[in-house]
Short mmCIF file of C-alpha atoms and ligand atoms in Angstrom, two decimals:
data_model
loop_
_atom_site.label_atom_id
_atom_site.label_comp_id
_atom_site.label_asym_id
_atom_site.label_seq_id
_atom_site.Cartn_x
_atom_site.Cartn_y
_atom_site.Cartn_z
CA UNK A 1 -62.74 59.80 -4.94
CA UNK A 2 -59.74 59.47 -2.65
CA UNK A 3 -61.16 59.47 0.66
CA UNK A 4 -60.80 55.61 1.48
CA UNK A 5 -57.22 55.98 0.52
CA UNK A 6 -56.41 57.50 4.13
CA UNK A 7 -58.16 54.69 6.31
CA UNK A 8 -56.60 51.39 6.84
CA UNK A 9 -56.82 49.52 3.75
CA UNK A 10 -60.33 47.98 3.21
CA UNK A 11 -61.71 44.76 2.13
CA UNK A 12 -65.18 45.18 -0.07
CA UNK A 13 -68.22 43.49 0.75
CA UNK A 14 -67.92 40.24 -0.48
CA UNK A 15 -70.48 37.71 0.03
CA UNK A 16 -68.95 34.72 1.62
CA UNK A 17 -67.80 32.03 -0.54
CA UNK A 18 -66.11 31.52 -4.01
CA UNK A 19 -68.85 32.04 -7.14
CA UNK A 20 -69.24 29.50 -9.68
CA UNK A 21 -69.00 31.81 -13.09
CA UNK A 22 -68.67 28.65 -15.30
CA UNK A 23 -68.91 25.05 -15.17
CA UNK A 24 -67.47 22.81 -17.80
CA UNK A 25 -70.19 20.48 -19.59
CA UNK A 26 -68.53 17.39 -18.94
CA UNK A 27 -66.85 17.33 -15.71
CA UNK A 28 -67.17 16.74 -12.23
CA UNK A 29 -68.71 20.47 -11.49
CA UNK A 30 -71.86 19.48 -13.99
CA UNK A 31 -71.82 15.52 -12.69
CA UNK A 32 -72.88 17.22 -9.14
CA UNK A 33 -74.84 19.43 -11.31
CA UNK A 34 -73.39 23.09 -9.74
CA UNK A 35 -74.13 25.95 -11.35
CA UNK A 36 -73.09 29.81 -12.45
CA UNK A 37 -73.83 31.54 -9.67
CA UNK A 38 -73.79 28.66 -7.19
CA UNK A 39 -71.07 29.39 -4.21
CA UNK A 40 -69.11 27.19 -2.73
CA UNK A 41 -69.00 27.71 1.04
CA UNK A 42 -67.21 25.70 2.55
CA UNK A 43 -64.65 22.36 1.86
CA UNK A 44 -64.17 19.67 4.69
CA UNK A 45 -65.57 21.93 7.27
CA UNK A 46 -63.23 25.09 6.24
CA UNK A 47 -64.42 28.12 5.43
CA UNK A 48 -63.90 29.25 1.71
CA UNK A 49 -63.04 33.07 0.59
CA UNK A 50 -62.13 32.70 -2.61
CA UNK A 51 -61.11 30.46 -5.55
CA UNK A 52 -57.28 30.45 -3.97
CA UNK A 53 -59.19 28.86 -0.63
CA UNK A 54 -60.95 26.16 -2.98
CA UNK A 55 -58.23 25.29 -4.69
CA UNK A 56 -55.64 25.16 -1.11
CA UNK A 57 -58.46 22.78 0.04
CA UNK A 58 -59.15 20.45 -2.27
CA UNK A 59 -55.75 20.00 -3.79
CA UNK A 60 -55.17 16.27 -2.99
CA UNK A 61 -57.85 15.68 -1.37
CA UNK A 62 -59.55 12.64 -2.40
CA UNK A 63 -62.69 12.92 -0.04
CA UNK A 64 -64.03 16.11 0.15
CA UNK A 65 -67.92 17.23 1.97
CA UNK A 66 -68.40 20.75 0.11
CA UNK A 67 -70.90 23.17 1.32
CA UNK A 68 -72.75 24.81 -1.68
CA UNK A 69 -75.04 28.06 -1.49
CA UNK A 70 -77.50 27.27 -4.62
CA UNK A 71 -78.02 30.60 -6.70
CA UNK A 72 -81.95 29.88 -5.39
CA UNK A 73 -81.06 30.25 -2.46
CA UNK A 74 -80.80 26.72 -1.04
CA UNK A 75 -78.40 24.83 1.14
CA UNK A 76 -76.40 21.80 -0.51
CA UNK A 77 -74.46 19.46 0.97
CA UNK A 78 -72.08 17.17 -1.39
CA UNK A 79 -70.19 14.08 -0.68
CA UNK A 80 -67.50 13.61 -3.18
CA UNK A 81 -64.56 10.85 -3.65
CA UNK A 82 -62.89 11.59 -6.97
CA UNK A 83 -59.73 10.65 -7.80
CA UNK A 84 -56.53 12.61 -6.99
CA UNK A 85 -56.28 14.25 -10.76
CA UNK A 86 -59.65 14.60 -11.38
CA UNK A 87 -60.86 18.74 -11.85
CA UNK A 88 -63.58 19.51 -10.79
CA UNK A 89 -63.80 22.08 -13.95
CA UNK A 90 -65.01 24.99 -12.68
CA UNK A 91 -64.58 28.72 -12.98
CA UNK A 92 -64.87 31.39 -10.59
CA UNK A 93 -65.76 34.84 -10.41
CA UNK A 94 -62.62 37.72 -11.06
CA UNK A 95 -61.33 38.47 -7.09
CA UNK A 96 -62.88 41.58 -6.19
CA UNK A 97 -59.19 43.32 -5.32
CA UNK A 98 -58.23 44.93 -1.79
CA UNK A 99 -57.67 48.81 -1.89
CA UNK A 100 -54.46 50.20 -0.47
CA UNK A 101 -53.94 53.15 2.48
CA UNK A 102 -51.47 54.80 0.40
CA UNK A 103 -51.10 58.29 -0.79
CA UNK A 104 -48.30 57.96 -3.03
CA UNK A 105 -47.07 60.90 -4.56
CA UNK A 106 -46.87 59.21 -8.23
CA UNK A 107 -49.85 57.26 -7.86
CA UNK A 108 -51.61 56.61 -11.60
CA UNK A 109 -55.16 56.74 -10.08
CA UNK A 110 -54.56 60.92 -9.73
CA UNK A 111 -52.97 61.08 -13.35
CA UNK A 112 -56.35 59.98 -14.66
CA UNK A 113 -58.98 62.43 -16.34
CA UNK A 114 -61.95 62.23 -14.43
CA UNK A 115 -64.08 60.44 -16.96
CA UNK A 116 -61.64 57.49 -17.22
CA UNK A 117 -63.17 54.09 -16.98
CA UNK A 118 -63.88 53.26 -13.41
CA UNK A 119 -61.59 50.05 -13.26
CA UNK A 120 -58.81 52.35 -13.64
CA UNK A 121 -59.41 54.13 -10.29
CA UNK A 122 -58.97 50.72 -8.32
CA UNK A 123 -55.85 51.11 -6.22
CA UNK A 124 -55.19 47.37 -5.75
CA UNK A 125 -53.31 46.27 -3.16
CA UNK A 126 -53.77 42.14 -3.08
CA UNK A 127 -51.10 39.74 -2.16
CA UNK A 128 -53.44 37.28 -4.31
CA UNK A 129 -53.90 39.21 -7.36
CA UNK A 130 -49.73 39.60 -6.85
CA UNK A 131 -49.35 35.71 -6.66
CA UNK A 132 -51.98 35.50 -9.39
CA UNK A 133 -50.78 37.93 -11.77
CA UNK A 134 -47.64 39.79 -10.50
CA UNK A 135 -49.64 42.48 -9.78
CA UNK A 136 -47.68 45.01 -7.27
CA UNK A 137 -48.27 45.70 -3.68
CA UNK A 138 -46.49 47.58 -0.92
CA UNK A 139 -47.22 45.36 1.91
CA UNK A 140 -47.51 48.49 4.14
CA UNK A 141 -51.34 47.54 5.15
CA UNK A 142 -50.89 43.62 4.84
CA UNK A 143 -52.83 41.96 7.67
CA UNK A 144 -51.89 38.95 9.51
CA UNK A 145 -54.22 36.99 8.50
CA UNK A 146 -52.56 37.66 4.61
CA UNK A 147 -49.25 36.91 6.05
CA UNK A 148 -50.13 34.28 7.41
CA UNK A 149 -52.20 33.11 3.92
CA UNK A 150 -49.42 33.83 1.93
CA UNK A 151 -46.58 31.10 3.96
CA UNK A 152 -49.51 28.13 4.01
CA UNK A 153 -50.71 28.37 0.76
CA UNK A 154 -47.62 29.10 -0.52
CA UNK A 155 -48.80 32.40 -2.89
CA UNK A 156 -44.93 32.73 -4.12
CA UNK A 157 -44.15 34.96 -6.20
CA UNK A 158 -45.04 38.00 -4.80
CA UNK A 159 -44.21 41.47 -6.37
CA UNK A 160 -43.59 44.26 -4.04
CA UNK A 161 -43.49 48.07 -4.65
CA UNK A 162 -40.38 49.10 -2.63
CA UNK A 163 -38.92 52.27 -4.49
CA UNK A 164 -36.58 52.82 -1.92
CA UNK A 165 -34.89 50.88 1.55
CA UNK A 166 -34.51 54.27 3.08
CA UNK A 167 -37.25 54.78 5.33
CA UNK A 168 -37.35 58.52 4.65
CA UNK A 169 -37.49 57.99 1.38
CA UNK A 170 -40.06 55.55 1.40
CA UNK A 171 -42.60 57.42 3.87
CA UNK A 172 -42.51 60.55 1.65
CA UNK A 173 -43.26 58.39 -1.89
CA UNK A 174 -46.08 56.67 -0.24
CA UNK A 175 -47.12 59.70 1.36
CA UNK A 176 -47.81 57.32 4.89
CA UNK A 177 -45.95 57.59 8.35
CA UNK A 178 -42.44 56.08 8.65
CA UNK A 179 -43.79 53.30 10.96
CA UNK A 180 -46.54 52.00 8.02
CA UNK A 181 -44.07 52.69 5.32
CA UNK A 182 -41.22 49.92 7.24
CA UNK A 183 -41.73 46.71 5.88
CA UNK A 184 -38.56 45.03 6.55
CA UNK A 185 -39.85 42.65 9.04
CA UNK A 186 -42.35 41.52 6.92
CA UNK A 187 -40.61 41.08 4.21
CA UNK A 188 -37.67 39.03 6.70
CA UNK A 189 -40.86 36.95 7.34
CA UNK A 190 -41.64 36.11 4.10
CA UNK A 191 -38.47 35.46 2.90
CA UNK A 192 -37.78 33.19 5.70
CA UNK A 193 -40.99 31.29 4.72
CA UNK A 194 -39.37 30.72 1.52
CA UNK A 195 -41.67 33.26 -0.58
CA UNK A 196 -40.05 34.40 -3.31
CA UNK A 197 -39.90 38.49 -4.02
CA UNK A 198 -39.74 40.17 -7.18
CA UNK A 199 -38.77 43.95 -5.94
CA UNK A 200 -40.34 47.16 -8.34
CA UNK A 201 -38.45 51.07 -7.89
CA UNK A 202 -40.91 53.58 -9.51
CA UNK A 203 -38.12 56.05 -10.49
CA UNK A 204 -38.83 59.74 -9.14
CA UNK A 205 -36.17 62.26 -10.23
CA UNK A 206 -34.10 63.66 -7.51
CA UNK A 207 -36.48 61.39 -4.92
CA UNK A 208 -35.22 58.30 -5.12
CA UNK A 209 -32.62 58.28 -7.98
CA UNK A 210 -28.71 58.67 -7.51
CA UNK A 211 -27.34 57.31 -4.27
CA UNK A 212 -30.62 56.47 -2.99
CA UNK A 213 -31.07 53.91 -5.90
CA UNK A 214 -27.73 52.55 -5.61
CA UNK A 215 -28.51 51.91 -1.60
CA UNK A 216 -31.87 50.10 -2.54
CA UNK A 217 -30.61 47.81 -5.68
CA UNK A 218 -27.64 47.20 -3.13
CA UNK A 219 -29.77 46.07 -0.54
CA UNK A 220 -32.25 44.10 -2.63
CA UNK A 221 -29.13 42.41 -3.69
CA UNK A 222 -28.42 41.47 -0.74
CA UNK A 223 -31.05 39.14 -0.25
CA UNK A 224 -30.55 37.50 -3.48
CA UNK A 225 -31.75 34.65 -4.97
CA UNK A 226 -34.69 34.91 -1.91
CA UNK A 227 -35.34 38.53 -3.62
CA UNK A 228 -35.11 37.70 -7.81
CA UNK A 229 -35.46 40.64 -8.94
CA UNK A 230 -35.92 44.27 -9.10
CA UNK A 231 -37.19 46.51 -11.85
CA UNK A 232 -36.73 50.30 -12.27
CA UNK A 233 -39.52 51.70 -14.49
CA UNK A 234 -39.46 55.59 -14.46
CA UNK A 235 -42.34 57.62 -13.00
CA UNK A 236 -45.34 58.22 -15.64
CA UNK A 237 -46.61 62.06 -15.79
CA UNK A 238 -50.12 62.75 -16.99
CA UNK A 239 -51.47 66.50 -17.91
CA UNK A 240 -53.60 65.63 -14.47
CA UNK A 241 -50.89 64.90 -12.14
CA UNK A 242 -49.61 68.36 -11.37
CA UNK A 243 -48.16 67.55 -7.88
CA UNK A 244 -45.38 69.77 -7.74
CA UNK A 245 -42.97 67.57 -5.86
CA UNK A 246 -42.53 65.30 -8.82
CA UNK A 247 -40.25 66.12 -11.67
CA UNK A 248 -40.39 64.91 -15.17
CA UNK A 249 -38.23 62.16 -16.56
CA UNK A 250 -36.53 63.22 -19.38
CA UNK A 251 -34.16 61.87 -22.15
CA UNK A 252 -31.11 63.33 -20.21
CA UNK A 253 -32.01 61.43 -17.10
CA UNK A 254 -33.13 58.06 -18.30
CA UNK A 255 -28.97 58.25 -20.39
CA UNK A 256 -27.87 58.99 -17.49
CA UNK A 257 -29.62 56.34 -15.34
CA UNK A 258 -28.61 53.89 -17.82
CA UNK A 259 -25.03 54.81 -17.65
CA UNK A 260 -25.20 54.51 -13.80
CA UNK A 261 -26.91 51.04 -13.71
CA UNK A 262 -24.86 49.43 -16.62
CA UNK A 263 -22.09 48.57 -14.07
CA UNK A 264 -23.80 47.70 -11.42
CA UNK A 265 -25.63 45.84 -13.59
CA UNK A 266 -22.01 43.93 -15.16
CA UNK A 267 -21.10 43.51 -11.26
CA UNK A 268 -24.62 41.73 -10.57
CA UNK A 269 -23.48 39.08 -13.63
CA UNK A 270 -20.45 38.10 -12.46
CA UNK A 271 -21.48 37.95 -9.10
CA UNK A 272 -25.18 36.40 -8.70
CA UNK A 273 -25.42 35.06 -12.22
CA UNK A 274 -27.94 37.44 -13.17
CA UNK A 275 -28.57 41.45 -14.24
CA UNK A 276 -30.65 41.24 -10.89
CA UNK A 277 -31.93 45.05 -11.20
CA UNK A 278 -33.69 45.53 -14.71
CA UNK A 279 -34.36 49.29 -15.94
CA UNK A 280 -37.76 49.27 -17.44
CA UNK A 281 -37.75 49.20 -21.55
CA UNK A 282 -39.21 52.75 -21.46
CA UNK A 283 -35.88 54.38 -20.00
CA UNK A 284 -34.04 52.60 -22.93
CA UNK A 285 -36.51 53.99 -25.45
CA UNK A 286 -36.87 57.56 -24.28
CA UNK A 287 -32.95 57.58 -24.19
CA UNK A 288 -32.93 56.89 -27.37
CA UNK A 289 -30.64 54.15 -26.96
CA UNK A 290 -31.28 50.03 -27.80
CA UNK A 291 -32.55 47.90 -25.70
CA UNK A 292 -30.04 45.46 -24.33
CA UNK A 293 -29.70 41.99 -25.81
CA UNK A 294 -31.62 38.52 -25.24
CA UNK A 295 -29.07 37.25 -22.47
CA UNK A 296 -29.71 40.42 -20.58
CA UNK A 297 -32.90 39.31 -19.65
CA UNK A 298 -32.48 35.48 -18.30
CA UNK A 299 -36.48 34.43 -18.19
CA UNK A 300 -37.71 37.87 -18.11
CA UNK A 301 -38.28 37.75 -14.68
CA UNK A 302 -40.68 41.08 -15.11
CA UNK A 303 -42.08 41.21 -18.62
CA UNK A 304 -45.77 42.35 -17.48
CA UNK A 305 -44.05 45.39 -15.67
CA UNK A 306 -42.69 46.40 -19.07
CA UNK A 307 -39.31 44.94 -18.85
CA UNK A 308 -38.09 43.31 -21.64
CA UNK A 309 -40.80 43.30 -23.81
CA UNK A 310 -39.01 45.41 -26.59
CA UNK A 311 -36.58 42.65 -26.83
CA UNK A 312 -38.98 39.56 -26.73
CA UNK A 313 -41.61 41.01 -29.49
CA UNK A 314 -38.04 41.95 -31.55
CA UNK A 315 -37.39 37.66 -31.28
CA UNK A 316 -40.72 37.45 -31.87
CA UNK A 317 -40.81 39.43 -35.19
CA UNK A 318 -37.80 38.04 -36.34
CA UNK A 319 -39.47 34.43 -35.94
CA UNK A 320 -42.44 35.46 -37.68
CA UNK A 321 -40.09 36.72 -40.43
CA UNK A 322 -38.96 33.50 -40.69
CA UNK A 323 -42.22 31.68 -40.97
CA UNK A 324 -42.96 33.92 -42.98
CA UNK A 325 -40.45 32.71 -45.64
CA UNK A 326 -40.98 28.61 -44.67
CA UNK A 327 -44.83 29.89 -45.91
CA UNK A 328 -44.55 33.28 -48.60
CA UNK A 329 -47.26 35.32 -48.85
CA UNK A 330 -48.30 35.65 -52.07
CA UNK A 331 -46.46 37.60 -54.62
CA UNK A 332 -46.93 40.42 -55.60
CA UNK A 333 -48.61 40.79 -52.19
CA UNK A 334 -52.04 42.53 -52.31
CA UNK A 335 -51.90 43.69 -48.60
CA UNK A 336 -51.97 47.15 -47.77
CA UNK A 337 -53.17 48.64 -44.54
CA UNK A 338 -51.70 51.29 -41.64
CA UNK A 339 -50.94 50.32 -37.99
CA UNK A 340 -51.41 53.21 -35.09
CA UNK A 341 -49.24 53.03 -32.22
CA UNK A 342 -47.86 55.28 -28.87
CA UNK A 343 -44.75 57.98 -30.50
CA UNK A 344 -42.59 55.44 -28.12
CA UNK A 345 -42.72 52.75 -30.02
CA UNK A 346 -43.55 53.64 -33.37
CA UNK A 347 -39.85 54.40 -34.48
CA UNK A 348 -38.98 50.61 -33.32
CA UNK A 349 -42.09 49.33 -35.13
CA UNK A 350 -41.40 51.39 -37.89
CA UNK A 351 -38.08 49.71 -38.79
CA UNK A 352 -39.14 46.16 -38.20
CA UNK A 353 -42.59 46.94 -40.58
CA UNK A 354 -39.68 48.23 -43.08
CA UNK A 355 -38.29 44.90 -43.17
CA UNK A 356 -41.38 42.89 -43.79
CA UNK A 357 -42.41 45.18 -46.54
CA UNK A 358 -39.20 44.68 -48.04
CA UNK A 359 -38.90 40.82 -47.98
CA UNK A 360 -42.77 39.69 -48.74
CA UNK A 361 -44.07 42.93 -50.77
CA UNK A 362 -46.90 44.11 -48.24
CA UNK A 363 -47.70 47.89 -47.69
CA UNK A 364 -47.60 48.21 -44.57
CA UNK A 365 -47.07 51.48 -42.60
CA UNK A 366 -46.84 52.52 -38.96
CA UNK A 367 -48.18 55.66 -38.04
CA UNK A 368 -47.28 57.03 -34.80
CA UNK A 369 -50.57 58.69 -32.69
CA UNK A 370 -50.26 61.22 -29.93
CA UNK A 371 -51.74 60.41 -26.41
CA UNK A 372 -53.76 63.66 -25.95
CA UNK A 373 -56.53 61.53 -24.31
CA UNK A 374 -53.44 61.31 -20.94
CA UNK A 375 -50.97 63.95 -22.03
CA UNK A 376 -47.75 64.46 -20.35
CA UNK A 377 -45.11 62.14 -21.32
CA UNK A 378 -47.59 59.46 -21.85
CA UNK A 379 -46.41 57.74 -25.16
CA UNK A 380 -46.92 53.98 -24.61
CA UNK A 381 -49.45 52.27 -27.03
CA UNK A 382 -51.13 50.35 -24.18
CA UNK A 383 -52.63 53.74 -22.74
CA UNK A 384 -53.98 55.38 -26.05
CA UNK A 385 -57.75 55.82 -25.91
CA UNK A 386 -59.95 55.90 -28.50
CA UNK A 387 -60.31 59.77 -29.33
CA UNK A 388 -56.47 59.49 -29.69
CA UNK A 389 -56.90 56.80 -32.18
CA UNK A 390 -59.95 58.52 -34.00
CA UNK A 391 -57.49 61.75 -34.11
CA UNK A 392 -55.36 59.82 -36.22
CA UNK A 393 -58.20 58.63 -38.78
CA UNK A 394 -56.81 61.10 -41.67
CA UNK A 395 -53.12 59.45 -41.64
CA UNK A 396 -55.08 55.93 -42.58
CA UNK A 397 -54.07 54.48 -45.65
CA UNK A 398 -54.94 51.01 -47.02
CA UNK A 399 -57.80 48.26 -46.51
CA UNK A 400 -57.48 47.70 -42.88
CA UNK A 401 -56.12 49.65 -39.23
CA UNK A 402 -54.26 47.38 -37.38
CA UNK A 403 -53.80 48.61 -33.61
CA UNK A 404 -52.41 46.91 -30.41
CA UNK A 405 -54.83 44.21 -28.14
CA UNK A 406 -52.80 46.07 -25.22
CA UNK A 407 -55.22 48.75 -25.91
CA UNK A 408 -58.32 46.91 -24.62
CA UNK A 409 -59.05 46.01 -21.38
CA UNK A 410 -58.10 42.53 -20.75
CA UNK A 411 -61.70 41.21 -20.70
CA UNK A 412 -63.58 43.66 -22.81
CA UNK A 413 -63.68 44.61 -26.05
CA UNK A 414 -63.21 48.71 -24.32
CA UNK A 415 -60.85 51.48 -24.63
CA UNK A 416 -59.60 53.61 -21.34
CA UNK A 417 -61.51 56.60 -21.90
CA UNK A 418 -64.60 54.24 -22.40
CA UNK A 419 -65.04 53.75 -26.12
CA UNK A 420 -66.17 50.30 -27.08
CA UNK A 421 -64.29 48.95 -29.89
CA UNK A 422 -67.61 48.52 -32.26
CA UNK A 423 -68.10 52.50 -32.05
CA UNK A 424 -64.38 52.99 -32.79
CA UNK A 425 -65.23 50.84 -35.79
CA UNK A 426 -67.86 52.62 -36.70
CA UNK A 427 -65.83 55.68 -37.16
CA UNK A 428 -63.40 54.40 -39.37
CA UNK A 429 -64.21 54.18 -43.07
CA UNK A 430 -61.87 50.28 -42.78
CA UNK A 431 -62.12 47.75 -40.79
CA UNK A 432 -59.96 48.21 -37.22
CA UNK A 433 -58.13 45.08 -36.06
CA UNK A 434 -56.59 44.75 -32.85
CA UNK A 435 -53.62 42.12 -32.36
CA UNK A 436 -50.69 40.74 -31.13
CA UNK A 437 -48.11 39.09 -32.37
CA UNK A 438 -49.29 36.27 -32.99
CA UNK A 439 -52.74 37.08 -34.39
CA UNK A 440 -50.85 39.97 -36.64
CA UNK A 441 -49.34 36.55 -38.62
CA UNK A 442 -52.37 34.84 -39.48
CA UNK A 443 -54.33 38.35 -40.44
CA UNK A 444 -51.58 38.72 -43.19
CA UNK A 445 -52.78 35.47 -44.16
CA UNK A 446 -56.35 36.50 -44.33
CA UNK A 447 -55.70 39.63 -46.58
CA UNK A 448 -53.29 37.88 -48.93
S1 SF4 B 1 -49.50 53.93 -6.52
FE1 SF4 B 1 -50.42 52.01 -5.85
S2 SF4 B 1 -49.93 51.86 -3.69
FE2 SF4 B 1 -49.61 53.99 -4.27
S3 SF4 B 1 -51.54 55.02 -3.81
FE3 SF4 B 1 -51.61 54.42 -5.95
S4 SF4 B 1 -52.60 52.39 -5.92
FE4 SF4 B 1 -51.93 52.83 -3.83
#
C-alpha cells in the first residue's frame, strides 16, 4: 500500500487536458455546444492541465482559439470573442491529487483499518488542491514547474505542513533525509513572490512540543503578515497506528500546552495584531477547558483544519436561538428525536441542546457514540463510521436520528468504513438525518 510513498512524489496518469463534467444549459459552454466529457486542450495555443490552466488562460481574454478533444473522439477547433464577463459555464472534473514522498511518522493513511474507503488512503500533496481548498502540503517534493505555477497564477493561499523549523526535527517527523525535509528556500521564494502561507504544527509529544514549538511559532512569526498563520492541532492516534515513537496526547498535555501558548499567544496581540499561532479546538476540548472567545479568532484564518469551529457553530447556535424566537415553534412542541455525535463534542452539544429544549419545548437529546470503528483517542464526530453509529441504535429515542453531514464524504452520500447512508437507514427503525447548522433549523420546522 505504501510503496510509492518512498519514490519521488508522483503525478497519476492523467489524460491531457481539463474534462468538461457539466455544462450549464444556457451559456456560452452549450452556445459552442461542448459537452460532459469533452476536454479542453488547449487555449490560445497553450497547453491546458487542468481547470486552474483554463481558467489562468482565459481570464480576460476576450479572443480566445480553444482546442477541444470531443468525447467521440474528434478534433475541434473554436473561435470565440465573448465579452470580458461573460462565463463560459462550465464544470470540470475533481483534480486527480499528487501523492507525497513522505513517510511521516503520524501520517493518518497508517492509522486506517485496512478496509477503509480507498479515498482515505490518498496522501495528497497538491499545491492546487492547497490554493483550492487549504488542503496541506509539505513542499518537500514540490517541482519547479509547481513553483513556478504557483508565483504566475498566483495560487495564494497556500497551507504548508511545517511541524517544526528545526531541521532535525523535521527530517525525523517526515521520516525523509534532512536535505528533502529543508524547505526554507522555497518557502523564501514564495514569500518573496508575494504568496501568502498559512503554517500547520501536527503536535507530537516530546517530538516537537516544548522548546521546539516555541522555536517554530517564533520563527513563523517572524515572517509575519507574509506567513498568516499557524495552527497547532495535536497528533491523532488510531488502534492501527502502533508506531512506537509516537506518544499519546493526553488531557495533562493539551493543559499544559495551552498554558504555554496563552502568552505567547497575548505577546502575538499586542505585537502583530493577531493570536498568529492558533491551538486546534481539540486541545481545548480534551483539556477540558473552553474554547477561547470570538475575538480570539480574527477571520478564522484555519477553520477547515479544526480551528475555531467550536466557537463559530456556538455563534451559530446562539443565532439560530434567536430566530428561533423572531419565528416559535409551535407550542407545546411535538418534536422529539436523539442526535449521535463523537464523546468530544457531545458534552458541548449537550448543553447547547439543553437550552433549546428549555426555551421552545422540543425533546431533543444528544447521545454521545464511541469511535470503535478508529479506536485510540479518536473522538471527533467527523470520523465515526457507520457500525459506530449502528452500535448506538439502542440509546435512540424519538421520531427521528439526527447525525452530523461531516460524517459523509463531501460528495457522497458514504460513511468512512464504506456504509452508504440508505443501508444505515435501513437499519434504523426512524428516519436518520444528517445536517448542519443550518439545515438542523429548517428540519425543526418540518417536524413541528
Ligand atoms: S501525513 Fe501527509 S505528508 Fe505525511 S506521509 Fe501522510 S500524506 Fe504524506
Amino acid at each position: 500500500m505504501y510503496e510509492f510513498a518512498v519514490a519521488p512524489a508522483v503525478t497519476n496518469i492523467r489524460h491531457r487536458g481539463a474534462a468538461v463534467a457539466e455544462v450549464a444549459p444556457v451559456s456560452l459552454g452549450a452556445e459552442l455546444e461542448l459537452e460532459p466529457g469533452d476536454r479542453i486542450t488547449k487555449v490560445n495555443g497553450r497547453p491546458i492541465r487542468d481547470y486552474l490552466d483554463f481558467r489562468f488562460h482565459t481570464a480576460g481574454e476576450t479572443e480566445l482559439v480553444l482546442d477541444v478533444r470531443k468525447h467521440t473522439g474528434e478534433h475541434w477547433e473554436l473561435r470565440i470573442e465573448r465579452s470580458e464577463s461573460e462565463d463560459f459555464g462550465l464544470s470540470f472534473e475533481q483534480i486527480i491529487p499528487r501523492q507525497c514522498a513522505n513517510e511521516c511518522i503520524f501520517c493518518f493513511c497508517k492509522g486506517n483499518p485496512e478496509r477503509a474507503r480507498p479515498s482515505l488512503f490518498v496522501r495528497d500533496e497538491d499545491v492546487r488542491l492547497s490554493f483550492l481548498y487549504g488542503n496541506y502540503t509539505t513542499l518537500t517534493s514540490i517541482t519547479e514547474d509547481e513553483m513556478r505555477r504557483i508565483i504566475e497564477q498566483r495560487l495564494s493561499p497556500q497551507y504548508v505542513s511545517v511541524h517544526a523549523t528545526n531541521l532535525d526535527v523535521r527530517a525525523y517527523l517526515l521520516g525523509i533525509e534532512k536535505v528533502r525535509a529543508d524547505i526554507a528556500p522555497k518557502l523564501a521564494r514564495l514569500l518573496d513572490a508575494g504568496i501568502e502561507i498559512h503554517a500547520q504544527v501536527v503536535l507530537c509529544p516530546g517530538i516537537n512540543d516544548g522548546e521546539i514549538l516555541r522555536q517554530t511559532i517564533a520563527d513563523l512569526a517572524a515572517e509575519h503578515p507574509r506567513i498568516t498563520s499557524v495552527a497547532i492541532v495535536p497528533l491523532g492516534l488510531t488502534r492501527y497506528n502502533v508506531d512506537t515513537r509516537l506518544t499519546p496526547v493526553t488531557p495533562d498535555f493539551c493543559r499544559q500546552t495551552i498554558d504555554e501558548i496563552i502568552p505567547i499567544q497575548g505577546q502575538f496581540r499586542k505585537r502583530l495584531g493577531t493570536t498568529f499561532a492558533f491551538l486546534g479546538d481539540e486541545i481545548y476540548l480534551r483539556a477540558g477547558r473552553s474554547v477561547p472567545g470570538r475575538a480570539h479568532y480574527g477571520d478564522y484564518p484555519q477553520i477547515e483544519d479544526g480551528i475555531g469551529m467550536v466557537r463559530a457553530f456556538d455563534n451559530d447556535f446562539a443565532a439560530l436561538l434567536k430566530r428561533l424566537e423572531r419565528h416559535p415553534l409551535g407550542r407545546p412542541s411535538k418534536i422529539q428525536g436523539t442526535i449521535l455525535t463523537g464523546t468530544l463534542f457531545a458534552p458541548v452539544l449537550r448543553q447547547k441542546i439543553e437550552r433549546l429544549n428549555i426555551r421552545c419545548g422540543t425533546k431533543l437529546q444528544v447521545e454521545s457514540v464511541e469511535n470503535n470503528y478508529f479506536g485510540g483517542d479518536v473522538s471527533v464526530a467527523g470520523l465515526l463510521a457507520g457500525a459506530d453509529l449502528l452500535a448506538a441504535r439502542d440509546r435512540i429515542r424519538g421520531e427521528f436520528v439526527i447525525i452530523s453531514k461531516s460524517m459523509l464524504k463531501s460528495d457522497e452520500e458514504i460513511m468512512l468504513d464504506g456504509m452508504k447512508l440508505e443501508d444505515l437507514r435501513k437499519q434504523f427503525k426512524v428516519p436518520v438525518h444528517p445536517v448542519d447548522i443550518d439545515s438542523f433549523a429548517g428540519l425543526l420546522f418540518r417536524y413541528n
